[in-house]
PDB file of C-alpha atoms in Angstrom:
ATOM      1  CA  MET M  24      51.005  48.895 111.273  1.00  0.00           C
ATOM      2  CA  HIS M  25      48.873  49.243 108.308  1.00  0.00           C
ATOM      3  CA  PHE M  26      47.035  52.383 107.007  1.00  0.00           C
ATOM      4  CA  GLU M  27      44.786  53.155 103.987  1.00  0.00           C
ATOM      5  CA  TYR M  28      43.611  56.162 102.537  1.00  0.00           C
ATOM      6  CA  GLN M  29      41.106  56.683  99.637  1.00  0.00           C
ATOM      7  CA  VAL M  30      42.042  59.414  96.937  1.00  0.00           C
ATOM      8  CA  ASP M  31      39.471  60.895  94.471  1.00  0.00           C
ATOM      9  CA  GLY M  32      40.763  61.817  91.066  1.00  0.00           C
ATOM     10  CA  GLY M  33      40.066  65.331  90.085  1.00  0.00           C
ATOM     11  CA  ASN M  34      39.452  66.675  93.512  1.00  0.00           C
ATOM     12  CA  PHE M  35      42.249  69.141  94.031  1.00  0.00           C
ATOM     13  CA  SER M  36      40.722  70.540  97.173  1.00  0.00           C
ATOM     14  CA  ASN M  37      41.438  67.465  98.999  1.00  0.00           C
ATOM     15  CA  ALA M  38      44.990  66.794  97.398  1.00  0.00           C
ATOM     16  CA  GLY M  39      47.458  66.235 100.146  1.00  0.00           C
ATOM     17  CA  VAL M  40      45.065  65.299 102.868  1.00  0.00           C
ATOM     18  CA  ALA M  41      46.381  61.693 103.018  1.00  0.00           C
ATOM     19  CA  SER M  42      49.856  62.838 103.141  1.00  0.00           C
ATOM     20  CA  SER M  43      49.136  65.468 105.839  1.00  0.00           C
ATOM     21  CA  GLN M  44      47.297  62.685 107.980  1.00  0.00           C
ATOM     22  CA  PHE M  45      50.236  60.232 107.558  1.00  0.00           C
ATOM     23  CA  LYS M  46      52.761  62.994 108.369  1.00  0.00           C
ATOM     24  CA  LYS M  47      50.960  63.439 111.760  1.00  0.00           C
ATOM     25  CA  ILE M  48      51.231  59.630 112.278  1.00  0.00           C
ATOM     26  CA  LEU M  49      54.967  59.578 111.455  1.00  0.00           C
ATOM     27  CA  LYS M  50      55.483  62.428 114.066  1.00  0.00           C
ATOM     28  CA  GLN M  51      53.585  60.520 116.695  1.00  0.00           C
ATOM     29  CA  LEU M  52      55.627  57.501 115.935  1.00  0.00           C
ATOM     30  CA  ASN M  53      58.936  59.672 116.679  1.00  0.00           C
ATOM     31  CA  VAL M  54      60.279  58.912 113.053  1.00  0.00           C
ATOM     32  CA  ASP M  55      63.523  61.071 112.451  1.00  0.00           C
ATOM     33  CA  PRO M  56      62.399  64.398 111.024  1.00  0.00           C
ATOM     34  CA  GLY M  57      64.693  64.046 107.993  1.00  0.00           C
ATOM     35  CA  LEU M  58      63.092  60.656 106.969  1.00  0.00           C
ATOM     36  CA  ILE M  59      59.610  62.224 107.595  1.00  0.00           C
ATOM     37  CA  LYS M  60      60.526  64.900 105.081  1.00  0.00           C
ATOM     38  CA  ARG M  61      61.521  62.503 102.364  1.00  0.00           C
ATOM     39  CA  ILE M  62      58.522  60.233 103.097  1.00  0.00           C
ATOM     40  CA  VAL M  63      56.114  63.231 102.853  1.00  0.00           C
ATOM     41  CA  VAL M  64      57.573  64.562  99.511  1.00  0.00           C
ATOM     42  CA  ALA M  65      57.162  61.360  97.800  1.00  0.00           C
ATOM     43  CA  LEU M  66      53.823  60.483  99.173  1.00  0.00           C
ATOM     44  CA  TYR M  67      52.468  63.944  98.324  1.00  0.00           C
ATOM     45  CA  GLU M  68      53.675  63.638  94.710  1.00  0.00           C
ATOM     46  CA  ALA M  69      52.285  60.222  94.211  1.00  0.00           C
ATOM     47  CA  GLU M  70      48.961  61.491  95.884  1.00  0.00           C
ATOM     48  CA  VAL M  71      48.790  64.235  93.534  1.00  0.00           C
ATOM     49  CA  ASN M  72      49.374  62.225  90.662  1.00  0.00           C
ATOM     50  CA  ILE M  73      46.170  60.188  91.414  1.00  0.00           C
ATOM     51  CA  VAL M  74      44.236  63.512  91.719  1.00  0.00           C
ATOM     52  CA  ALA M  75      45.712  64.903  88.520  1.00  0.00           C
ATOM     53  CA  HIS M  76      45.723  61.760  86.254  1.00  0.00           C
ATOM     54  CA  ALA M  77      43.405  59.117  87.718  1.00  0.00           C
ATOM     55  CA  TYR M  78      39.685  58.484  88.539  1.00  0.00           C
ATOM     56  CA  ARG M  79      40.285  57.094  92.052  1.00  0.00           C
ATOM     57  CA  GLY M  80      42.788  55.301  94.075  1.00  0.00           C
ATOM     58  CA  ILE M  81      43.765  53.901  97.331  1.00  0.00           C
ATOM     59  CA  ILE M  82      46.988  54.435  99.383  1.00  0.00           C
ATOM     60  CA  LYS M  83      48.230  51.326 101.384  1.00  0.00           C
ATOM     61  CA  ILE M  84      51.003  52.063 103.774  1.00  0.00           C
ATOM     62  CA  ASP M  85      52.878  49.516 105.983  1.00  0.00           C
ATOM     63  CA  VAL M  86      55.168  50.804 108.808  1.00  0.00           C
ATOM     64  CA  ASN M  87      57.512  48.384 109.971  1.00  0.00           C
ATOM     65  CA  ILE M  88      60.647  48.567 112.411  1.00  0.00           C
ATOM     66  CA  ASP M  89      63.030  48.934 109.556  1.00  0.00           C
ATOM     67  CA  LYS M  90      61.015  50.546 106.811  1.00  0.00           C
ATOM     68  CA  VAL M  91      57.981  52.336 105.413  1.00  0.00           C
ATOM     69  CA  ARG M  92      56.422  50.730 102.374  1.00  0.00           C
ATOM     70  CA  ILE M  93      53.669  52.615 100.551  1.00  0.00           C
ATOM     71  CA  ALA M  94      51.652  51.493  97.446  1.00  0.00           C
ATOM     72  CA  LEU M  95      49.377  53.692  95.531  1.00  0.00           C
ATOM     73  CA  ILE M  96      46.981  51.794  93.238  1.00  0.00           C
ATOM     74  CA  ASP M  97      44.727  53.763  90.993  1.00  0.00           C
ATOM     75  CA  GLU M  98      42.151  53.131  88.340  1.00  0.00           C
ATOM     76  CA  GLY M  99      43.007  55.542  85.619  1.00  0.00           C
ATOM     77  CA  PRO M 100      44.394  55.946  82.069  1.00  0.00           C
ATOM     78  CA  GLY M 101      47.579  54.185  82.992  1.00  0.00           C
ATOM     79  CA  ILE M 102      51.028  55.330  81.760  1.00  0.00           C
ATOM     80  CA  PRO M 103      52.134  54.129  78.200  1.00  0.00           C
ATOM     81  CA  ASP M 104      55.901  54.707  78.528  1.00  0.00           C
ATOM     82  CA  ILE M 105      57.172  54.820  82.046  1.00  0.00           C
ATOM     83  CA  SER M 106      60.631  55.656  81.256  1.00  0.00           C
ATOM     84  CA  LYS M 107      59.439  58.650  79.220  1.00  0.00           C
ATOM     85  CA  ALA M 108      57.203  59.593  82.345  1.00  0.00           C
ATOM     86  CA  MET M 109      60.325  59.556  84.611  1.00  0.00           C
ATOM     87  CA  GLU M 110      62.168  62.046  82.406  1.00  0.00           C
ATOM     88  CA  ALA M 111      62.509  65.460  84.144  1.00  0.00           C
ATOM     89  CA  GLY M 112      59.998  67.967  82.576  1.00  0.00           C
ATOM     90  CA  PHE M 113      57.871  65.445  80.773  1.00  0.00           C
ATOM     91  CA  SER M 114      54.215  65.667  81.649  1.00  0.00           C
ATOM     92  CA  THR M 115      50.732  64.913  80.228  1.00  0.00           C
ATOM     93  CA  ALA M 116      48.928  67.125  82.755  1.00  0.00           C
ATOM     94  CA  SER M 117      45.989  69.356  81.415  1.00  0.00           C
ATOM     95  CA  PRO M 118      46.385  73.009  80.983  1.00  0.00           C
ATOM     96  CA  LYS M 119      44.218  73.692  83.916  1.00  0.00           C
ATOM     97  CA  VAL M 120      46.395  71.590  86.132  1.00  0.00           C
ATOM     98  CA  ARG M 121      49.521  73.526  84.866  1.00  0.00           C
ATOM     99  CA  GLU M 122      48.009  76.720  85.614  1.00  0.00           C
ATOM    100  CA  MET M 123      47.837  75.703  89.284  1.00  0.00           C
ATOM    101  CA  GLY M 124      51.583  75.138  89.151  1.00  0.00           C
ATOM    102  CA  PHE M 125      51.401  71.343  88.893  1.00  0.00           C
ATOM    103  CA  GLY M 126      52.364  69.256  85.812  1.00  0.00           C
ATOM    104  CA  ALA M 127      55.945  70.546  85.672  1.00  0.00           C
ATOM    105  CA  GLY M 128      57.117  66.976  85.159  1.00  0.00           C
ATOM    106  CA  MET M 129      58.878  67.004  88.318  1.00  0.00           C
ATOM    107  CA  GLY M 130      56.720  64.892  90.506  1.00  0.00           C
ATOM    108  CA  LEU M 131      58.311  61.309  89.700  1.00  0.00           C
ATOM    109  CA  GLN M 132      61.697  62.983  89.936  1.00  0.00           C
ATOM    110  CA  ASN M 133      60.859  64.141  93.455  1.00  0.00           C
ATOM    111  CA  ILE M 134      59.623  60.585  94.396  1.00  0.00           C
ATOM    112  CA  ARG M 135      62.665  58.924  92.987  1.00  0.00           C
ATOM    113  CA  ASN M 136      65.016  61.381  94.873  1.00  0.00           C
ATOM    114  CA  ASN M 137      63.414  60.749  98.171  1.00  0.00           C
ATOM    115  CA  VAL M 138      62.901  56.979  98.289  1.00  0.00           C
ATOM    116  CA  ASP M 139      65.160  53.946  98.646  1.00  0.00           C
ATOM    117  CA  GLN M 140      63.337  51.556  96.369  1.00  0.00           C
ATOM    118  CA  LEU M 141      60.808  52.589  93.612  1.00  0.00           C
ATOM    119  CA  ASP M 142      58.679  50.381  91.411  1.00  0.00           C
ATOM    120  CA  ILE M 143      56.099  51.556  88.866  1.00  0.00           C
ATOM    121  CA  GLU M 144      53.762  49.300  86.986  1.00  0.00           C
ATOM    122  CA  SER M 145      51.025  50.413  84.720  1.00  0.00           C
ATOM    123  CA  VAL M 146      48.422  49.043  82.327  1.00  0.00           C
ATOM    124  CA  VAL M 147      47.100  51.437  79.808  1.00  0.00           C
ATOM    125  CA  GLY M 148      43.268  51.779  80.175  1.00  0.00           C
ATOM    126  CA  LYS M 149      43.323  50.086  83.624  1.00  0.00           C
ATOM    127  CA  GLY M 150      45.405  52.023  86.017  1.00  0.00           C
ATOM    128  CA  THR M 151      48.905  52.441  87.618  1.00  0.00           C
ATOM    129  CA  LYS M 152      50.599  51.178  90.684  1.00  0.00           C
ATOM    130  CA  VAL M 153      53.475  53.150  92.206  1.00  0.00           C
ATOM    131  CA  GLU M 154      55.263  51.351  95.095  1.00  0.00           C
ATOM    132  CA  PHE M 155      58.174  52.612  97.109  1.00  0.00           C
ATOM    133  CA  GLU M 156      60.186  52.161 100.266  1.00  0.00           C
ATOM    134  CA  VAL M 157      62.078  54.455 102.682  1.00  0.00           C
ATOM    135  CA  ASN M 158      64.431  52.722 105.008  1.00  0.00           C
ATOM    136  CA  LEU M 159      64.082  53.712 108.575  1.00  0.00           C
ATOM    137  CA  GLY M 160      67.480  54.298 110.621  1.00  0.00           C
TER     138      GLY M 160
ATOM    139  CA  MET V  30      63.512  87.191 111.620  1.00  0.00           C
ATOM    140  CA  LEU V  31      59.968  86.699 112.716  1.00  0.00           C
ATOM    141  CA  VAL V  32      57.205  86.782 110.076  1.00  0.00           C
ATOM    142  CA  SER V  33      55.739  89.732 111.874  1.00  0.00           C
ATOM    143  CA  GLU V  34      59.075  91.615 111.584  1.00  0.00           C
ATOM    144  CA  LEU V  35      59.318  91.163 108.006  1.00  0.00           C
ATOM    145  CA  LYS V  36      55.880  92.242 107.440  1.00  0.00           C
ATOM    146  CA  GLU V  37      56.515  95.513 109.519  1.00  0.00           C
ATOM    147  CA  LYS V  38      59.834  96.126 107.737  1.00  0.00           C
ATOM    148  CA  LEU V  39      58.526  95.753 104.034  1.00  0.00           C
ATOM    149  CA  ASN V  40      54.956  96.910 104.909  1.00  0.00           C
ATOM    150  CA  LEU V  41      53.357  93.716 103.668  1.00  0.00           C
ATOM    151  CA  LYS V  42      49.461  92.954 103.726  1.00  0.00           C
ATOM    152  CA  VAL V  43      48.412  90.150 105.991  1.00  0.00           C
ATOM    153  CA  PHE V  44      45.462  88.393 104.328  1.00  0.00           C
ATOM    154  CA  GLY V  45      45.034  85.671 107.107  1.00  0.00           C
ATOM    155  CA  GLY V  46      46.732  82.920 109.017  1.00  0.00           C
ATOM    156  CA  ASN V  47      47.673  85.536 111.750  1.00  0.00           C
ATOM    157  CA  SER V  48      48.658  82.902 114.339  1.00  0.00           C
ATOM    158  CA  GLY V  49      51.471  82.073 112.155  1.00  0.00           C
ATOM    159  CA  LEU V  50      53.006  85.676 112.377  1.00  0.00           C
ATOM    160  CA  ASN V  51      55.367  84.672 115.180  1.00  0.00           C
ATOM    161  CA  ARG V  52      56.877  81.922 113.145  1.00  0.00           C
ATOM    162  CA  GLU V  53      60.789  82.258 112.288  1.00  0.00           C
ATOM    163  CA  ILE V  54      61.770  82.753 108.748  1.00  0.00           C
ATOM    164  CA  THR V  55      65.036  80.905 107.999  1.00  0.00           C
ATOM    165  CA  GLY V  56      65.354  82.200 104.304  1.00  0.00           C
ATOM    166  CA  GLY V  57      63.080  82.422 101.166  1.00  0.00           C
ATOM    167  CA  TYR V  58      62.298  80.290  98.154  1.00  0.00           C
ATOM    168  CA  THR V  59      60.507  81.917  95.033  1.00  0.00           C
ATOM    169  CA  SER V  60      58.616  79.703  92.680  1.00  0.00           C
ATOM    170  CA  ASP V  61      55.227  79.151  90.995  1.00  0.00           C
ATOM    171  CA  LEU V  62      55.906  75.437  90.467  1.00  0.00           C
ATOM    172  CA  LEU V  63      54.459  73.322  93.325  1.00  0.00           C
ATOM    173  CA  SER V  64      56.656  70.163  92.791  1.00  0.00           C
ATOM    174  CA  ASP V  65      59.776  72.714  92.801  1.00  0.00           C
ATOM    175  CA  VAL V  66      58.775  73.818  96.121  1.00  0.00           C
ATOM    176  CA  MET V  67      57.815  70.389  97.261  1.00  0.00           C
ATOM    177  CA  GLY V  68      61.200  68.922  96.285  1.00  0.00           C
ATOM    178  CA  PHE V  69      63.453  71.720  97.192  1.00  0.00           C
ATOM    179  CA  ALA V  70      62.252  74.367  99.770  1.00  0.00           C
ATOM    180  CA  ASP V  71      63.483  73.629 103.228  1.00  0.00           C
ATOM    181  CA  GLN V  72      61.728  74.184 106.512  1.00  0.00           C
ATOM    182  CA  GLY V  73      61.328  77.747 107.801  1.00  0.00           C
ATOM    183  CA  LYS V  74      61.480  79.258 104.287  1.00  0.00           C
ATOM    184  CA  LEU V  75      59.216  82.076 103.157  1.00  0.00           C
ATOM    185  CA  TRP V  76      57.489  81.102  99.929  1.00  0.00           C
ATOM    186  CA  ILE V  77      57.080  83.837  97.411  1.00  0.00           C
ATOM    187  CA  THR V  78      54.605  83.031  94.678  1.00  0.00           C
ATOM    188  CA  LEU V  79      51.831  84.087  92.489  1.00  0.00           C
ATOM    189  CA  GLN V  80      49.739  81.076  93.106  1.00  0.00           C
ATOM    190  CA  THR V  81      46.604  81.576  95.210  1.00  0.00           C
ATOM    191  CA  HIS V  82      44.871  78.209  95.720  1.00  0.00           C
ATOM    192  CA  ARG V  83      44.421  75.868  98.633  1.00  0.00           C
ATOM    193  CA  ASN V  84      47.183  73.456  97.521  1.00  0.00           C
ATOM    194  CA  VAL V  85      49.776  76.252  98.328  1.00  0.00           C
ATOM    195  CA  MET V  86      48.712  75.971 101.871  1.00  0.00           C
ATOM    196  CA  ALA V  87      48.887  72.087 101.783  1.00  0.00           C
ATOM    197  CA  ILE V  88      52.470  72.335 100.748  1.00  0.00           C
ATOM    198  CA  ALA V  89      53.439  75.023 103.044  1.00  0.00           C
ATOM    199  CA  SER V  90      52.144  72.780 105.959  1.00  0.00           C
ATOM    200  CA  LEU V  91      53.648  69.606 104.758  1.00  0.00           C
ATOM    201  CA  LYS V  92      57.042  71.303 104.249  1.00  0.00           C
ATOM    202  CA  ASP V  93      56.854  73.312 107.483  1.00  0.00           C
ATOM    203  CA  LEU V  94      57.283  76.659 105.700  1.00  0.00           C
ATOM    204  CA  SER V  95      57.227  79.864 107.827  1.00  0.00           C
ATOM    205  CA  ALA V  96      54.723  81.785 105.572  1.00  0.00           C
ATOM    206  CA  ILE V  97      53.374  82.687 102.071  1.00  0.00           C
ATOM    207  CA  LEU V  98      54.088  85.908 100.206  1.00  0.00           C
ATOM    208  CA  LEU V  99      51.835  86.615  97.404  1.00  0.00           C
ATOM    209  CA  VAL V 100      53.217  88.968  94.832  1.00  0.00           C
ATOM    210  CA  LYS V 101      51.679  91.586  92.275  1.00  0.00           C
ATOM    211  CA  GLY V 102      48.598  92.322  94.342  1.00  0.00           C
ATOM    212  CA  GLN V 103      47.355  88.649  94.002  1.00  0.00           C
ATOM    213  CA  GLN V 104      44.381  87.785  96.458  1.00  0.00           C
ATOM    214  CA  PRO V 105      44.214  84.367  97.979  1.00  0.00           C
ATOM    215  CA  ASP V 106      41.241  82.210  97.178  1.00  0.00           C
ATOM    216  CA  ALA V 107      38.817  81.733 100.048  1.00  0.00           C
ATOM    217  CA  ASP V 108      39.743  78.281 100.547  1.00  0.00           C
ATOM    218  CA  MET V 109      43.398  78.979 100.616  1.00  0.00           C
ATOM    219  CA  LEU V 110      42.598  81.373 103.595  1.00  0.00           C
ATOM    220  CA  GLU V 111      40.475  78.806 105.288  1.00  0.00           C
ATOM    221  CA  LEU V 112      43.416  76.300 105.354  1.00  0.00           C
ATOM    222  CA  ALA V 113      45.871  79.104 106.308  1.00  0.00           C
ATOM    223  CA  GLU V 114      43.893  79.723 109.469  1.00  0.00           C
ATOM    224  CA  GLU V 115      43.612  75.918 110.166  1.00  0.00           C
ATOM    225  CA  GLU V 116      47.316  75.395 109.797  1.00  0.00           C
ATOM    226  CA  GLY V 117      48.471  78.740 111.359  1.00  0.00           C
ATOM    227  CA  ILE V 118      50.456  79.701 108.459  1.00  0.00           C
ATOM    228  CA  ALA V 119      50.394  83.496 107.568  1.00  0.00           C
ATOM    229  CA  VAL V 120      49.464  84.572 104.040  1.00  0.00           C
ATOM    230  CA  LEU V 121      51.100  87.879 103.132  1.00  0.00           C
ATOM    231  CA  GLY V 122      50.911  90.199 100.332  1.00  0.00           C
ATOM    232  CA  SER V 123      52.801  92.599  98.373  1.00  0.00           C
ATOM    233  CA  ASP V 124      51.983  94.752  95.119  1.00  0.00           C
ATOM    234  CA  GLU V 125      55.558  94.200  93.749  1.00  0.00           C
ATOM    235  CA  ASN V 126      56.534  91.382  91.336  1.00  0.00           C
ATOM    236  CA  SER V 127      58.660  88.318  92.482  1.00  0.00           C
ATOM    237  CA  PHE V 128      61.927  89.718  91.432  1.00  0.00           C
ATOM    238  CA  GLU V 129      61.470  92.891  93.339  1.00  0.00           C
ATOM    239  CA  VAL V 130      59.973  91.429  96.451  1.00  0.00           C
ATOM    240  CA  SER V 131      62.448  88.612  96.563  1.00  0.00           C
ATOM    241  CA  GLY V 132      65.428  91.178  96.435  1.00  0.00           C
ATOM    242  CA  LYS V 133      63.794  93.068  99.415  1.00  0.00           C
ATOM    243  CA  VAL V 134      63.134  89.966 101.490  1.00  0.00           C
ATOM    244  CA  PHE V 135      66.704  88.678 100.792  1.00  0.00           C
ATOM    245  CA  ASN V 136      68.311  92.025 101.894  1.00  0.00           C
ATOM    246  CA  SER V 137      66.100  92.163 105.024  1.00  0.00           C
ATOM    247  CA  LEU V 138      67.332  88.752 106.035  1.00  0.00           C
ATOM    248  CA  MET V 139      70.840  89.410 105.265  1.00  0.00           C
ATOM    249  CA  GLN V 140      70.888  92.651 107.394  1.00  0.00           C
ATOM    250  CA  LYS V 141      69.174  90.734 110.291  1.00  0.00           C
ATOM    251  CA  SER V 142      71.766  87.976 110.369  1.00  0.00           C
TER     252      SER V 142
END
């Protein structure tokens, strides 16, 4: 099964809508609640990263018997140093975003801690692609 | 302990999301960093915070939290309350700070168990 969601950069009032919609689908598919929790944490963080940093993005999700594979592809500033971005506490979020309680440098950690495979590719000035998988069962 | 029982015991305000008052509180989590809550708060926890925007409710719903408790007399934004109603998750309020109110919630939950 394939699902796609559009995400607008900067629109915090809709942040998490895609994650919420996909969570409902996972419930309908009777996916194990523990796995749903892990997928939702990773997906939400990656969705918010598009809202906080990029201009726009698309989320492409494939649900197979054995795994859920999620790709988040954005048009945005890109990440100059991915290993730096992966460090706990490192963030380039704006003061406004931080005031809301985002931008603590925990998002990518939350993704890494909840997925079985994670791949991040980025081109500065073009955009970022975050891909991850969670094994089912 | 039910959200409504805690509300009575600690004399908390209810800003909205009243249909969530019968949810069961399994514990608490005090934090103003959204990714901290997203990563580490478990289902059924009461989230104690001073954040008052809509994204708080989005996280509460995604994490199946029992309720939100706003500290220091903070008022929820209108769109936070809108989502609280939609999701059926209560938004409570206290004039005390996070430390004080967390202590009281902790003691209440301990007495009950």
